[in-house]
Amino acid sequence: MNRTAARILTRLYPRRWRERYGREFEALLEDQSGGLWTIANVVHSALHARMFPTQGGQMDPNRITFRSIVKQPSALLPLAMSLGALLVLSVAAIYTFAHTGHGLVREADEGATAHLWQILMAGQLPVLIYFAIRWLPRAPRQTLYVIALQAGAILAAMAPVYFLGL
């Protein structure tokens, strides 16, 4: 690729990127054949660098993402507890239906099912508070997404209790 084309393609990148990598990148482009595929790849990469700039002009391989936060035990535990509470209700409903012919009904003595459900739902609160305190300052947007996911799981576990009047 000729020097002018390499310089034009390098100018597509943000200023901070060019300051750090510009000379090397121009030299690399000059050494290559510069086909249409190379030009398209450089334009795509430059647009990506402009749309998603690195923080503070530094490449950070340990960037905090939604996926990395949701894998944390303090994020997964409330989700698992909500799903466990929903599973407890589902198993109780299936068992009751199989033995009595009707679904769950509200009783004066709540029973083991209700107590397990209450323990699973109330036990999430300290874990949720710990998760929010730990992750909100580090990555607020991603943490709020995880908290919304956890809230959805909580609502899903509460829905049968509400709609069945248990």
Coordinates of C-alpha atoms in Angstrom, one line a residue:
M1 CA 0.0 0.0 0.0
N2 CA 1.3 3.5 -0.8
R3 CA 2.3 5.9 1.9
T4 CA -0.6 8.4 1.3
A5 CA -3.3 5.6 1.6
A6 CA -1.7 4.3 4.8
R7 CA -1.6 7.8 6.3
I8 CA -5.3 8.4 5.3
L9 CA -6.4 5.1 6.8
T10 CA -4.4 5.8 10.0
R11 CA -6.1 9.2 10.3
L12 CA -9.5 7.4 10.7
Y13 CA -8.5 6.3 14.2
P14 CA -9.0 8.6 17.3
R15 CA -6.1 11.0 18.1
R16 CA -5.0 9.1 21.3
W17 CA -4.9 5.9 19.4
R18 CA -2.8 7.4 16.6
E19 CA -0.4 9.0 19.2
R20 CA 0.3 5.5 20.6
Y21 CA 0.1 3.3 17.6
G22 CA 0.1 5.5 14.5
R23 CA 3.7 5.2 13.3
E24 CA 3.8 1.5 13.7
F25 CA 0.4 1.1 12.0
E26 CA 1.3 3.2 9.0
A27 CA 4.5 1.2 8.6
L28 CA 2.5 -2.0 8.8
L29 CA 0.0 -0.8 6.2
E30 CA 2.8 0.3 3.9
D31 CA 4.4 -3.2 4.0
Q32 CA 1.1 -4.9 3.1
S33 CA -0.5 -5.2 -0.3
G34 CA -3.5 -3.1 0.7
G35 CA -6.3 -5.0 -1.0
L36 CA -10.0 -4.1 -0.6
W37 CA -10.3 -6.6 2.3
T38 CA -7.5 -4.8 4.2
I39 CA -9.0 -1.4 3.7
A40 CA -12.5 -2.6 4.8
N41 CA -11.0 -4.2 7.9
V42 CA -9.1 -1.0 8.8
V43 CA -12.2 1.2 8.3
H44 CA -14.2 -1.2 10.4
S45 CA -11.6 -1.2 13.2
A46 CA -11.3 2.6 13.1
L47 CA -15.1 3.0 13.5
H48 CA -15.1 0.6 16.4
A49 CA -12.3 2.5 18.1
R50 CA -14.3 5.7 17.7
M51 CA -17.6 4.2 18.9
F52 CA -16.1 2.3 21.8
P53 CA -13.0 4.3 22.9
T54 CA -10.7 2.9 25.6
Q55 CA -11.0 4.5 29.0
G56 CA -8.2 7.0 29.6
G57 CA -6.4 6.1 26.4
Q58 CA -5.3 2.8 27.8
M59 CA -6.1 -0.7 26.7
D60 CA -7.7 -2.6 29.7
P61 CA -7.9 -6.3 29.3
N62 CA -9.7 -6.6 32.6
R63 CA -12.7 -4.5 31.5
I64 CA -15.7 -5.1 33.7
T65 CA -18.6 -6.4 31.6
F66 CA -22.1 -7.6 32.3
R67 CA -20.9 -11.1 31.7
S68 CA -18.0 -10.9 34.1
I69 CA -20.2 -9.4 36.8
V70 CA -23.1 -11.8 36.5
K71 CA -20.5 -14.7 37.0
Q72 CA -19.7 -13.4 40.4
P73 CA -21.0 -15.6 43.3
S74 CA -22.7 -12.6 44.9
A75 CA -24.7 -12.1 41.6
L76 CA -25.5 -15.7 40.9
L77 CA -26.6 -16.6 44.5
P78 CA -29.7 -14.4 44.5
L79 CA -30.7 -15.7 41.0
A80 CA -30.2 -19.3 42.2
M81 CA -32.2 -18.6 45.4
S82 CA -35.1 -17.1 43.4
L83 CA -35.1 -20.0 41.0
G84 CA -34.9 -22.4 44.0
A85 CA -37.9 -20.7 45.6
L86 CA -39.8 -21.1 42.3
L87 CA -38.8 -24.7 42.1
V88 CA -40.0 -25.3 45.7
L89 CA -43.4 -24.0 44.7
S90 CA -43.5 -26.0 41.5
V91 CA -42.6 -29.2 43.2
A92 CA -45.2 -28.6 45.9
A93 CA -47.9 -27.8 43.4
I94 CA -47.1 -31.0 41.3
Y95 CA -47.0 -33.1 44.4
T96 CA -50.2 -31.7 45.8
F97 CA -52.0 -32.0 42.5
A98 CA -50.9 -35.7 42.1
H99 CA -52.1 -36.6 45.5
T100 CA -55.2 -34.5 46.0
G101 CA -56.4 -33.7 42.5
H102 CA -56.2 -29.9 43.1
G103 CA -53.4 -27.3 43.3
L104 CA -51.9 -25.5 46.2
V105 CA -54.3 -23.8 48.5
R106 CA -53.8 -21.4 51.4
E107 CA -53.8 -23.1 54.8
A108 CA -53.7 -21.9 58.4
D109 CA -50.5 -23.8 59.0
E110 CA -48.2 -22.7 56.3
G111 CA -46.1 -25.8 56.2
A112 CA -42.6 -26.6 55.0
T113 CA -43.1 -25.3 51.5
A114 CA -44.0 -21.8 52.6
H115 CA -41.1 -21.7 55.1
L116 CA -38.6 -22.8 52.5
W117 CA -39.9 -20.2 50.1
Q118 CA -39.7 -17.5 52.8
I119 CA -36.1 -18.5 53.8
L120 CA -34.9 -18.5 50.2
M121 CA -36.6 -15.1 49.4
A122 CA -35.5 -13.4 52.6
G123 CA -32.0 -14.8 52.5
Q124 CA -31.3 -13.0 49.2
L125 CA -31.5 -9.6 50.8
P126 CA -28.1 -9.6 52.5
V127 CA -26.4 -11.0 49.4
L128 CA -28.1 -8.4 47.2
I129 CA -27.0 -5.6 49.5
Y130 CA -23.4 -6.9 49.5
F131 CA -23.4 -7.2 45.7
A132 CA -24.7 -3.6 45.3
I133 CA -22.1 -2.2 47.7
R134 CA -19.3 -4.1 46.1
W135 CA -20.0 -3.5 42.4
L136 CA -22.0 -0.3 42.0
P137 CA -18.9 1.9 42.5
R138 CA -16.8 -0.1 40.1
A139 CA -19.3 -0.6 37.2
P140 CA -22.6 1.2 37.8
R141 CA -24.3 0.4 34.5
Q142 CA -23.4 -3.3 34.4
T143 CA -24.3 -3.7 38.0
L144 CA -27.7 -2.1 37.5
Y145 CA -28.4 -4.5 34.7
V146 CA -27.5 -7.5 37.0
I147 CA -29.7 -6.0 39.7
A148 CA -32.6 -5.7 37.2
L149 CA -32.1 -9.4 36.3
Q150 CA -32.1 -10.3 40.0
A151 CA -35.3 -8.3 40.5
G152 CA -36.9 -10.1 37.5
A153 CA -36.1 -13.4 39.1
I154 CA -37.5 -12.3 42.5
L155 CA -40.7 -11.2 40.8
A156 CA -40.9 -14.5 38.9
A157 CA -40.7 -16.3 42.3
M158 CA -43.3 -14.0 43.9
A159 CA -45.8 -14.2 41.0
P160 CA -47.2 -17.7 41.8
V161 CA -47.7 -16.7 45.5
Y162 CA -49.5 -13.5 44.4
F163 CA -51.7 -15.0 41.7
L164 CA -52.6 -18.1 43.5
G165 CA -53.4 -16.3 46.7
L166 CA -51.0 -18.3 48.8

